[in-house]
Coordinates of C-alpha atoms and ligand atoms in Angstrom, one line a residue:
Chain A
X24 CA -57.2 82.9 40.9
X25 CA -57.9 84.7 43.5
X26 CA -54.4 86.5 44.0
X27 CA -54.5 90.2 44.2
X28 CA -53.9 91.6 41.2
X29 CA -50.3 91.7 40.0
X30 CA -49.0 91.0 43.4
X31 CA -47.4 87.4 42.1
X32 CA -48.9 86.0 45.2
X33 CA -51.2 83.9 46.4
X34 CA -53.9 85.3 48.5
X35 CA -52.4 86.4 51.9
X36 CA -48.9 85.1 50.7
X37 CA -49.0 81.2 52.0
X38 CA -49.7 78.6 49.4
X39 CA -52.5 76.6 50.3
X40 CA -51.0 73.4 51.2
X41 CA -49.4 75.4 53.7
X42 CA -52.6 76.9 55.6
X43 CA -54.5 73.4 55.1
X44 CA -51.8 72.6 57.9
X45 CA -51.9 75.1 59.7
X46 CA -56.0 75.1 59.5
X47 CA -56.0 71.7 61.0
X48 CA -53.3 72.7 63.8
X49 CA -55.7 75.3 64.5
X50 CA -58.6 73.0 64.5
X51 CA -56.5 70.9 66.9
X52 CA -55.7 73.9 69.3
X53 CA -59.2 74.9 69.4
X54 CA -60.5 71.4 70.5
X55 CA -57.4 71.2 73.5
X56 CA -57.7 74.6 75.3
X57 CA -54.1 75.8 76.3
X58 CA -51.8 72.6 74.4
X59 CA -49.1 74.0 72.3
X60 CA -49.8 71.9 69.0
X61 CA -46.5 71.4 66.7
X62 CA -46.9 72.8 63.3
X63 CA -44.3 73.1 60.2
X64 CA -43.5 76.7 60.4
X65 CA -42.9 78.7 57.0
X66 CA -40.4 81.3 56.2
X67 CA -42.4 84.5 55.6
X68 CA -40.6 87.8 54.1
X69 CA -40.0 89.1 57.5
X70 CA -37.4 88.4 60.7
X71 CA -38.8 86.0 63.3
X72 CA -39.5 88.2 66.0
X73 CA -41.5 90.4 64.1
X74 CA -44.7 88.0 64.8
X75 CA -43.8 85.1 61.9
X76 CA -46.1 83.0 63.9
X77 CA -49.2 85.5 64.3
X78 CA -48.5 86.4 61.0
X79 CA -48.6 83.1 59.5
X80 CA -52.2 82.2 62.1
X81 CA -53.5 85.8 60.2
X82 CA -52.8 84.4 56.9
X83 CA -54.4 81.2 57.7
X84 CA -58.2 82.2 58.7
X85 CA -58.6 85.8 57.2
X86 CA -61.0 86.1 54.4
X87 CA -61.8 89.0 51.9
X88 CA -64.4 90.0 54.1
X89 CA -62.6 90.5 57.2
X90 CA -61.4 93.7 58.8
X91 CA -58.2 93.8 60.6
X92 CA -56.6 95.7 63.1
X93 CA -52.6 95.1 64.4
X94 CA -51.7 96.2 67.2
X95 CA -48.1 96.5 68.8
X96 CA -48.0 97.6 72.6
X97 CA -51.1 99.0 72.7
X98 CA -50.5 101.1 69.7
X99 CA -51.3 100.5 65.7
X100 CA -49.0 102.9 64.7
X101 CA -45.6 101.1 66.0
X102 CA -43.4 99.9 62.7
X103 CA -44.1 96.0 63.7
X104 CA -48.0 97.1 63.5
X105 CA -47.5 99.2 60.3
X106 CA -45.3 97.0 58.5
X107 CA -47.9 94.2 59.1
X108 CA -50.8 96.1 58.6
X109 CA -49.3 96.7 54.9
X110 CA -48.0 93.3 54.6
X111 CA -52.2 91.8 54.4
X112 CA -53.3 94.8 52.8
X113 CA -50.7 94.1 49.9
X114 CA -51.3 90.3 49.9
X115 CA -55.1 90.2 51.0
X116 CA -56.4 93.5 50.1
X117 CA -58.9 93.1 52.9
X118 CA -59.8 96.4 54.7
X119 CA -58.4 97.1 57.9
X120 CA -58.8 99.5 60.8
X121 CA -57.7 100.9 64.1
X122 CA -61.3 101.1 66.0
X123 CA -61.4 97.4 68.5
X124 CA -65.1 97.3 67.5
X125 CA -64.7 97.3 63.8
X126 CA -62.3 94.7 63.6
X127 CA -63.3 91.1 62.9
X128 CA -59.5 89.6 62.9
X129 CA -56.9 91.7 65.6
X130 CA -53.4 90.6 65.3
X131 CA -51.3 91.7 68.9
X132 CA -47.7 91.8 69.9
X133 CA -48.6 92.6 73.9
X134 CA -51.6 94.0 74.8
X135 CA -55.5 93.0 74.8
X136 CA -57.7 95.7 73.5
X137 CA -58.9 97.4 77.0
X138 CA -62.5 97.3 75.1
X139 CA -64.3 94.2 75.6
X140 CA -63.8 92.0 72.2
X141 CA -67.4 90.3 71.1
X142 CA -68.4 87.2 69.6
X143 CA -67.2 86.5 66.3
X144 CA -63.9 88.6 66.9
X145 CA -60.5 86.7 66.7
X146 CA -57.6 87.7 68.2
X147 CA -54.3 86.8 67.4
X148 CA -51.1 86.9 69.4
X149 CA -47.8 86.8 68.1
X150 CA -45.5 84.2 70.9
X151 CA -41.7 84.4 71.0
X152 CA -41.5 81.5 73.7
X153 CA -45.1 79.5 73.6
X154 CA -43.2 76.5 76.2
X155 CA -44.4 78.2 80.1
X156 CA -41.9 75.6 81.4
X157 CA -39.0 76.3 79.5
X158 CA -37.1 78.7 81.5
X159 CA -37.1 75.7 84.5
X160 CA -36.7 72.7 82.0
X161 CA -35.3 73.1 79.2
X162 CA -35.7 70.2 77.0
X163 CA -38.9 69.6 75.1
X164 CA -39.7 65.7 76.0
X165 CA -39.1 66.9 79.5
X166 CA -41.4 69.7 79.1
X167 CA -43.8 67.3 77.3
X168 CA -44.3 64.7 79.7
X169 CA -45.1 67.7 82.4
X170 CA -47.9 68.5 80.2
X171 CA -48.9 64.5 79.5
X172 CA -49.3 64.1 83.1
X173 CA -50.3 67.5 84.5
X174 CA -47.2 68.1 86.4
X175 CA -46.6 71.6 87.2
X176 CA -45.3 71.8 90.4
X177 CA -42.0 73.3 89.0
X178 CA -43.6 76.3 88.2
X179 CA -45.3 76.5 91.6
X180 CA -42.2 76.2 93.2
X181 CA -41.0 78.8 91.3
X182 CA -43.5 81.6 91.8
X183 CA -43.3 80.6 95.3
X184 CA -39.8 81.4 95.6
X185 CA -40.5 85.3 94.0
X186 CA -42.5 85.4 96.8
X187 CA -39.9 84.6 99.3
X188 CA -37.6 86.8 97.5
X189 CA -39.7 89.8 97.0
X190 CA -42.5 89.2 99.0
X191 CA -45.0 89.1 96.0
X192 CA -44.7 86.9 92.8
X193 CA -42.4 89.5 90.5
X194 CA -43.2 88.2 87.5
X195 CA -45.5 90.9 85.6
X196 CA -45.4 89.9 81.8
X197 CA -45.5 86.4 80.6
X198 CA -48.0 85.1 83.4
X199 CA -48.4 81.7 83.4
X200 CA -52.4 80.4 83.1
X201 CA -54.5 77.7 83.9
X202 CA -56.5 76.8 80.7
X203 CA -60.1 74.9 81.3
X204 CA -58.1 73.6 84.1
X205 CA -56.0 71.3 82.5
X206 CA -52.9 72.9 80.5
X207 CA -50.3 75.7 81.4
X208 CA -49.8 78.3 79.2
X209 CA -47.8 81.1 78.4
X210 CA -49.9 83.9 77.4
X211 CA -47.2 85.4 75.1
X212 CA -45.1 89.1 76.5
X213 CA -48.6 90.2 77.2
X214 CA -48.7 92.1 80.8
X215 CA -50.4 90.3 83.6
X216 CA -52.5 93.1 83.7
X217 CA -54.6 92.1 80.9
X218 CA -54.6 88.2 82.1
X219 CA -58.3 88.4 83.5
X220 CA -59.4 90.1 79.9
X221 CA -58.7 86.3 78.7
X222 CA -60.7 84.8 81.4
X223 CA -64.4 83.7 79.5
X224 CA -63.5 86.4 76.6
X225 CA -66.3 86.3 74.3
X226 CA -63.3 86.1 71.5
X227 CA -61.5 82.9 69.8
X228 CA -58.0 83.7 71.0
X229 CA -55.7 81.7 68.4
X230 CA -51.4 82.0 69.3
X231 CA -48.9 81.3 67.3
X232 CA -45.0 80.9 67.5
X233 CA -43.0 80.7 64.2
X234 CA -39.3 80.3 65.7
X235 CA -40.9 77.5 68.4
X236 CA -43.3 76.0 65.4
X237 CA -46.3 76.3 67.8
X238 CA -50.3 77.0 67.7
X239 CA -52.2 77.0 70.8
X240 CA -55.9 78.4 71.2
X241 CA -58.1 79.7 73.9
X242 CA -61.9 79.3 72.7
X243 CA -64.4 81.8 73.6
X244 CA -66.1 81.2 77.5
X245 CA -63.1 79.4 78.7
X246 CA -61.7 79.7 81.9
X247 CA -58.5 81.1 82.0
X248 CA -56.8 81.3 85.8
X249 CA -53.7 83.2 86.8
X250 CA -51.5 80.9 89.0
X251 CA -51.6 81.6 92.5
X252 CA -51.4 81.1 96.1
X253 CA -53.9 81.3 98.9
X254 CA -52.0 83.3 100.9
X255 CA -50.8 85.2 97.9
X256 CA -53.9 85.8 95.7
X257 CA -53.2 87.4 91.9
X258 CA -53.1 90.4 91.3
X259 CA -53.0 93.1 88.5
X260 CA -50.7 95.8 88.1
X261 CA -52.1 99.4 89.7
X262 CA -51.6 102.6 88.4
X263 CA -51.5 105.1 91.1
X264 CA -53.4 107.7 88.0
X265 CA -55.9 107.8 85.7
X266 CA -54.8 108.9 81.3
X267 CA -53.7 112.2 81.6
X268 CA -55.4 112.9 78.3
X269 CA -58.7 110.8 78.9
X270 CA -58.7 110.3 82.1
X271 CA -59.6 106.7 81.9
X272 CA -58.6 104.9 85.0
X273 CA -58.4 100.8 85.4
X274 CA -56.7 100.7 82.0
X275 CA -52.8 100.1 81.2
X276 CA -51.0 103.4 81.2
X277 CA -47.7 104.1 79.2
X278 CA -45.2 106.7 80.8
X279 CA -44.5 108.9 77.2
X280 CA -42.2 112.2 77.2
X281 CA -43.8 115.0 76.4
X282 CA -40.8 117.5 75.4
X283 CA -37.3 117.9 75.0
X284 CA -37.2 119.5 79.1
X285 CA -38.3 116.1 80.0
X286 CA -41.7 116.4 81.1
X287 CA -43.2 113.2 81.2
X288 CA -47.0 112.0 81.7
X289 CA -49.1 108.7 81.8
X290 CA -51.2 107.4 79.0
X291 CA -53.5 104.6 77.8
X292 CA -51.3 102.1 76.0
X293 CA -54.7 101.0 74.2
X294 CA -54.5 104.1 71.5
X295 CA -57.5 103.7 70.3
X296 CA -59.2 103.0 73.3
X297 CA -57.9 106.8 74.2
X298 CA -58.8 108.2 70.7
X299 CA -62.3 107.1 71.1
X300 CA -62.8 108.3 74.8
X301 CA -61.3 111.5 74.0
X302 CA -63.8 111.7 70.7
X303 CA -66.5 111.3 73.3
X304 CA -65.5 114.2 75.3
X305 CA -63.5 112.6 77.6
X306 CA -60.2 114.8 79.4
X307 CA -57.7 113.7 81.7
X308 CA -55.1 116.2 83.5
X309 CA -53.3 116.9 80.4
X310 CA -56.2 116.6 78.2
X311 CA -55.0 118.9 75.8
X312 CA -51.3 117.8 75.4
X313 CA -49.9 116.0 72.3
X314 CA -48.4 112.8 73.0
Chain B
X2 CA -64.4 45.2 57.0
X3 CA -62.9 44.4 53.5
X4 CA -60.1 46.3 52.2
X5 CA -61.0 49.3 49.8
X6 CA -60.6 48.9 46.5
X7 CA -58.4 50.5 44.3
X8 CA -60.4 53.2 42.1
X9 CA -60.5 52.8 38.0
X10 CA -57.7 54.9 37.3
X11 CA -58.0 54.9 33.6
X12 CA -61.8 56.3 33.5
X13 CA -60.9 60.0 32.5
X14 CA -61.2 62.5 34.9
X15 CA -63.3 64.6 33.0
X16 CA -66.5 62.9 34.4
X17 CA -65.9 63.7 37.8
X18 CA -67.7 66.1 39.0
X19 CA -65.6 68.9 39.7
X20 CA -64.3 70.6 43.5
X21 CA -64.2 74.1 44.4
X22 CA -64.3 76.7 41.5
X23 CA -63.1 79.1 43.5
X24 CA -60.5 77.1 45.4
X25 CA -58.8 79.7 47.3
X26 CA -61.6 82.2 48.7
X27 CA -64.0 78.4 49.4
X28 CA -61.7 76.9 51.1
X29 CA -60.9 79.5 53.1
X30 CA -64.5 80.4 53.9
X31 CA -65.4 76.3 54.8
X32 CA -62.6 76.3 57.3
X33 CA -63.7 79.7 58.7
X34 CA -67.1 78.3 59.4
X35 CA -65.4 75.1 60.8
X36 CA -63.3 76.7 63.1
X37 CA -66.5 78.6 64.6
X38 CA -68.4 75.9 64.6
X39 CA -65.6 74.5 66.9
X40 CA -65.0 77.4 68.8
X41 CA -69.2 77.3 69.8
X42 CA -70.1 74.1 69.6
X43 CA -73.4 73.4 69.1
X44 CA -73.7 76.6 66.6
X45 CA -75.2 75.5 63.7
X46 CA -73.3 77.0 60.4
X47 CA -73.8 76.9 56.8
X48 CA -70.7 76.0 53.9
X49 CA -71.6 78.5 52.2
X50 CA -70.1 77.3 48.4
X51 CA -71.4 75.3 45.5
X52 CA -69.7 71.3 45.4
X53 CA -70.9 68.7 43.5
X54 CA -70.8 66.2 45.9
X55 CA -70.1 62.7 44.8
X56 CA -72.9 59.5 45.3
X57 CA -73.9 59.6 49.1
X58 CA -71.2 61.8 50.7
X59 CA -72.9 65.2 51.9
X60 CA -72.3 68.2 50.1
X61 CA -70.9 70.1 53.6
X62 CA -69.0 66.5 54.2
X63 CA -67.5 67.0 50.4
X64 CA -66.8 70.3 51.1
X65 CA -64.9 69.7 54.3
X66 CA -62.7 67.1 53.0
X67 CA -61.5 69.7 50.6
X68 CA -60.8 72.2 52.4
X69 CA -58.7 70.3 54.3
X70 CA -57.7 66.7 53.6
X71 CA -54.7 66.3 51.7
X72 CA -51.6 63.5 51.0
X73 CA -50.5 64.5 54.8
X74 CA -54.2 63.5 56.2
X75 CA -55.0 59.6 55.7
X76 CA -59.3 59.5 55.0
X77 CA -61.3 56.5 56.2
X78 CA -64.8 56.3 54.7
X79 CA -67.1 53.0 55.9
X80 CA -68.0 50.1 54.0
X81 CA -71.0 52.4 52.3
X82 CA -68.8 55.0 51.4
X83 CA -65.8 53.0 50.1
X84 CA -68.0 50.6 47.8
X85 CA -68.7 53.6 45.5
X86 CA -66.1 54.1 43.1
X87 CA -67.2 57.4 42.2
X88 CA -66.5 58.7 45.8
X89 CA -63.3 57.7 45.9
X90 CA -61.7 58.6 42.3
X91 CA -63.7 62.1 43.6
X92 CA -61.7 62.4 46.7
X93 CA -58.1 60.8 45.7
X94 CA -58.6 63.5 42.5
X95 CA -59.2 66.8 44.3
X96 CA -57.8 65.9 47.2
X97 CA -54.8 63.9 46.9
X98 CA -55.2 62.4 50.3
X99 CA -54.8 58.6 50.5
X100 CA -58.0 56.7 52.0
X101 CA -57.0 54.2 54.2
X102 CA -58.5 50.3 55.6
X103 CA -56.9 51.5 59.0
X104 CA -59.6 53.8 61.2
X105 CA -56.6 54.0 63.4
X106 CA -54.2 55.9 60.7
X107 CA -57.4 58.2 59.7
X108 CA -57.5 62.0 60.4
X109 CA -60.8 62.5 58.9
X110 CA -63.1 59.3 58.7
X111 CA -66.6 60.0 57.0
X112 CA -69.2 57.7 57.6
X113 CA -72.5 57.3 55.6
X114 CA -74.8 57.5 58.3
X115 CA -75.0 57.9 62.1
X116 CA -77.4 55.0 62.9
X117 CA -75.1 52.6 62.6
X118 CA -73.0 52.0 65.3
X119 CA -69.5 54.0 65.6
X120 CA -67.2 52.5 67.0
X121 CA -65.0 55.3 68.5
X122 CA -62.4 53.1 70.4
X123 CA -61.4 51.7 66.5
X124 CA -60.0 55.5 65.9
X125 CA -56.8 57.3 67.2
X126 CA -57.5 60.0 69.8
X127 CA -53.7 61.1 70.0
X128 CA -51.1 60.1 73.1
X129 CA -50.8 62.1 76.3
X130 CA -47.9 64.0 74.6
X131 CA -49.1 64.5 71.4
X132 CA -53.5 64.3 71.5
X133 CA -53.5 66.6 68.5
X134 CA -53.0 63.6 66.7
X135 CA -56.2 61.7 66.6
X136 CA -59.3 61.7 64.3
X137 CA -62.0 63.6 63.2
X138 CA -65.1 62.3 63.0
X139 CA -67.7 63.5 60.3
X140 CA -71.4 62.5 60.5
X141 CA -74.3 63.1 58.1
X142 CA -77.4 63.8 60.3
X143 CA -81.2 64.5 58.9
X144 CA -81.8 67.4 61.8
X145 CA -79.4 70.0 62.8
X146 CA -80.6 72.5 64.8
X147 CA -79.5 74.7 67.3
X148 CA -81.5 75.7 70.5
X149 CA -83.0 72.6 71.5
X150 CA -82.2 68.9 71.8
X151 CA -79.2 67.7 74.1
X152 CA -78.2 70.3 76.7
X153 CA -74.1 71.2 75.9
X154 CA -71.5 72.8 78.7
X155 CA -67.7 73.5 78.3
X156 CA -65.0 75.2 76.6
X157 CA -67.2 77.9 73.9
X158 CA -70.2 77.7 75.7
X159 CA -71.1 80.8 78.0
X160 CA -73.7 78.8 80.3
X161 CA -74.9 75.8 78.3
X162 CA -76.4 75.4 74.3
X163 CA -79.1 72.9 72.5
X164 CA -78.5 71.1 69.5
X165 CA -80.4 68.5 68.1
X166 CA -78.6 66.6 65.6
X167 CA -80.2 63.0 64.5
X168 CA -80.9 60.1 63.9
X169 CA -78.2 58.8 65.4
X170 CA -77.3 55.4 66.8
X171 CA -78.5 54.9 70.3
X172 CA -75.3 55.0 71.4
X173 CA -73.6 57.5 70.0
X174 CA -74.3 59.8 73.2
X175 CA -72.3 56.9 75.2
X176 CA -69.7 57.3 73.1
X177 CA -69.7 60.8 73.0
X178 CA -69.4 61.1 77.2
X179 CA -66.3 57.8 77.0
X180 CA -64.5 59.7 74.7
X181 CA -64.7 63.0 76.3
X182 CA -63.3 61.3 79.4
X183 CA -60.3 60.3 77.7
X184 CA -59.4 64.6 77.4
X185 CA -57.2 65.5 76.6
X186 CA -57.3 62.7 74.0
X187 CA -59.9 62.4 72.3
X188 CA -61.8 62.3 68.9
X189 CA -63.5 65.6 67.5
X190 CA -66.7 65.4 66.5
X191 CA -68.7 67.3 62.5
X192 CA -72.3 67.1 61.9
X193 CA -73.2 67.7 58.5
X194 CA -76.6 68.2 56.9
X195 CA -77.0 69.0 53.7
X196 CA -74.9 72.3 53.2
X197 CA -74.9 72.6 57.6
X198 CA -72.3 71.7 60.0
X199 CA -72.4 72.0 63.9
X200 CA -69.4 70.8 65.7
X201 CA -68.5 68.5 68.8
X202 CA -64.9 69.3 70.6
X203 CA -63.7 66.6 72.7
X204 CA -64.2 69.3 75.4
X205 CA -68.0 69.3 75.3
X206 CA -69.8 67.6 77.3
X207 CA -73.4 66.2 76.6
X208 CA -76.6 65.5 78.3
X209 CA -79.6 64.2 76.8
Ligands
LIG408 ZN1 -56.4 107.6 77.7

């Protein structure tokens, strides 16, 4: 068996019946860019919410020679990250780390790595809601036959009416995309800002939803479009400053206090992406401050 | 086609030739190199663990369909494959998966070589609503290579890839382009050679 020892269970916790299934929802996901294949979520030992269906993708593909790396936010040192950090090192034993470059398998809540992922790297995403038309429609053959036939004008109308209302499309998580050009998807709470880092990543992206019993996949190269408008081009999130403690700007910043008189600064929400600039010599404004 | 006989079932199973020793780390590593070779097609990867394979059916062929077939995944096999008893106690044994008449109830189909003509149209390629349920096709090939032969674009390719896979029936490449214009339906295409796989999504286009 190939169990770690005395943990009573099998490798990475699922029995194998249960990741041949989800191996061949994968499989499925991988060959349709951006549709939401159905798959017969499992309980795992841990709330839904707290990335069942990431967890249960994880589980699936990792092997004793990966390396992992969890992220929650932009941080591997959140309780979701730690708890299932320790959760695969209990039932895998597979090494794991917090350095982007030295992971093989990278399991996120929100954020894309601000590092460019390589070839070979998969990245996981936990999804609460995978279904980018649910909010408008809210039953699933509905939803389903605007996927069948392509029919997404809904959602058009929709951002088109944030624009009316605000004057720009508000929405700033959650942003729906274009996959290949053919299916809409949800990319999961992840902030608009990292959208383009999907566009033609050189990473398999692989999603999963354990409340919504959904996989869905983004192969590496693949062209992954924000919706838009001509008059009303997309757009990322700006911050107004660079890290204050690496001073890295064009990356997603994090307002964190700083003491107990309130004074506050902006950081990189990729941790490790600031621990590694700052390891290179890198300083921001508050370079030496503690967040 | 004539309907596949039902396998011996009182030889004793102790002369089949066994699966994977090491069921949980194999399987896991067969899939992994399956799912890459999906997510680049036209990569050429080796199944890196020891099968016996049964009569004609590939070792990287054997290896796939246990890894992944099992009592919820219907296997066709052709006329070739289905007249050898030995494969079919092999796979019914170690994988539990029934192996069905119907190409249109497969989800794997295995076919003993890819000269003969395929006829893709014969196999599901899912609905509009739900194209995750069609087939996959695997095919034994005598040359797998990547970097030349047919020029490949689409979803896992950064500009374009070569593979050479053959011989294959003259029009398998037909087939290839119909079925791709059925996306997102659509039937998924495994090389196998020996212990190598490459893989064709339904995604990928092919020119010759
Ligand atoms: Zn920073």
């Amino acid at each position: 068996m190939n169990a770690p020892a005395a943990s009573g269970y099998n490798f990475a916790y699922l029995d194998e019946q249960t990741k041949r299934m989800i191996r061949r929802a994968i499989l499925k996901a991988i060959a349709i860019p951006g549709y939401q294949v159905p798959f017969a979520s499992r309980e795992m030992p841990m709330p839904y919410g707290w990335g069942t269906g990431g967890v249960q993708v994880t589980a699936s593909i990792i092997g004793e020679d990966d390396v992992l790396k969890v992220i929650d936010q932009g941080s591997d040192d959140t309780t979701n990250a730690v708890s299932i950090r320790k959760f695969f090192e209990k039932t895998t034993g597979v090494a794991t780390t917090t350095a982007t470059g030295e992971a093989t398998i990278i399991q996120t809540r929100h954020r894309i790595p601000e590092a460019p992922l390589t070839e070979g790297q998969v990245l996981v995403y936990q999804v609460p809601i995978p279904e980018p038309l649910r909010f408008l429609e809210p039953r699933e053959t509905e939803t389903r036959t605007m996927h069948a036939l392509e029919e997404y004008g809904l959602m058009h109308v929709k951002l088109y009416e944030d624009i009316a209302r605000h004057g720009h499309i508000a929405t700033s998580y959650d942003y729906p995309v274009m996959v290949a050009g053919r299916y809409l998807m949800d990319p999961s709470p992840t902030p608009k800002f990292d959208n383009p880092k999907m566009h033609r990543s050189a990473a398999l992206q692989l999603f999963g939803a354990g409340r919504e019993k959904r996989i869905y996949a983004i192969p590496p190269y693949t062209d992954v479009v924000s919706l838009d408008f001509e008059d009303h081009p997309f757009e990322v999130n700006r911050f107004d400053t660079p890290c204050a403690l690496c001073g890295a700007s064009g990356v997603y910043l994090d307002e964190v206090v700083l003491d107990d008189r309130g004074r506050r600064m902006f950081v990189c929400s990729d941790t490790d992406h600031c621990e590694t600039r700052r390891a290179d010599g890198h300083r921001g404004a508050d370079g030496d401050a503690t967040p | 086609m004539r309907d596949t006989k039902m396998a011996d079932l009182s030889t004793p199973t102790s002369i089949l030739s066994p699966g994977l020793p090491e069921a949980v780390r194999e399987a896991q590593s067969v899939f992994r190199s399956l799912m890459m070779a999906l997510a680049r097609p036209g990569t050429v990867r080796r199944i890196a663990v020891p099968v016996q394979s049964p009569g004609n059916l590939s070792p990287a062929a054997t290896a796939i369909a246990l890894a992944l077939c099992d009592f919820e995944t219907p296997i066709w096999l052709d006329e070739d494959l289905s007249s050898d008893e030995a494969i079919l106690r092999y796979l019914r044994f170690h994988t539990g998966a029934p192996v069905t008449p119907d190409r249109g109830k497969a989800h794997f189909a295995f076919v003993s070589s890819g000269t003969q003509m395929i006829d893709f149209d014969a196999f599901s390629p899912g609905t509009l609503e739900y194209p995750d349920r069609s087939a996959t096709l695997v095919v034994p090939v005598d040359e797998l290579e990547e970097g030349r032969g047919w020029r490949l674009t689409g979803p896992g390719i950064a500009s374009e890839s070569r593979l050479l896979a053959g011989p294959l029936h003259p029009g398998f490449v037909t087939a290839l382009a119909e079925n791709r214009l059925l996306f997102p339906r659509g039937i998924d295409v495994v090389f196998v050679s020996g212990d190598r796989i490459a893989a064709l999504p339904r995604t990928t286009a092919v020119e010759v």
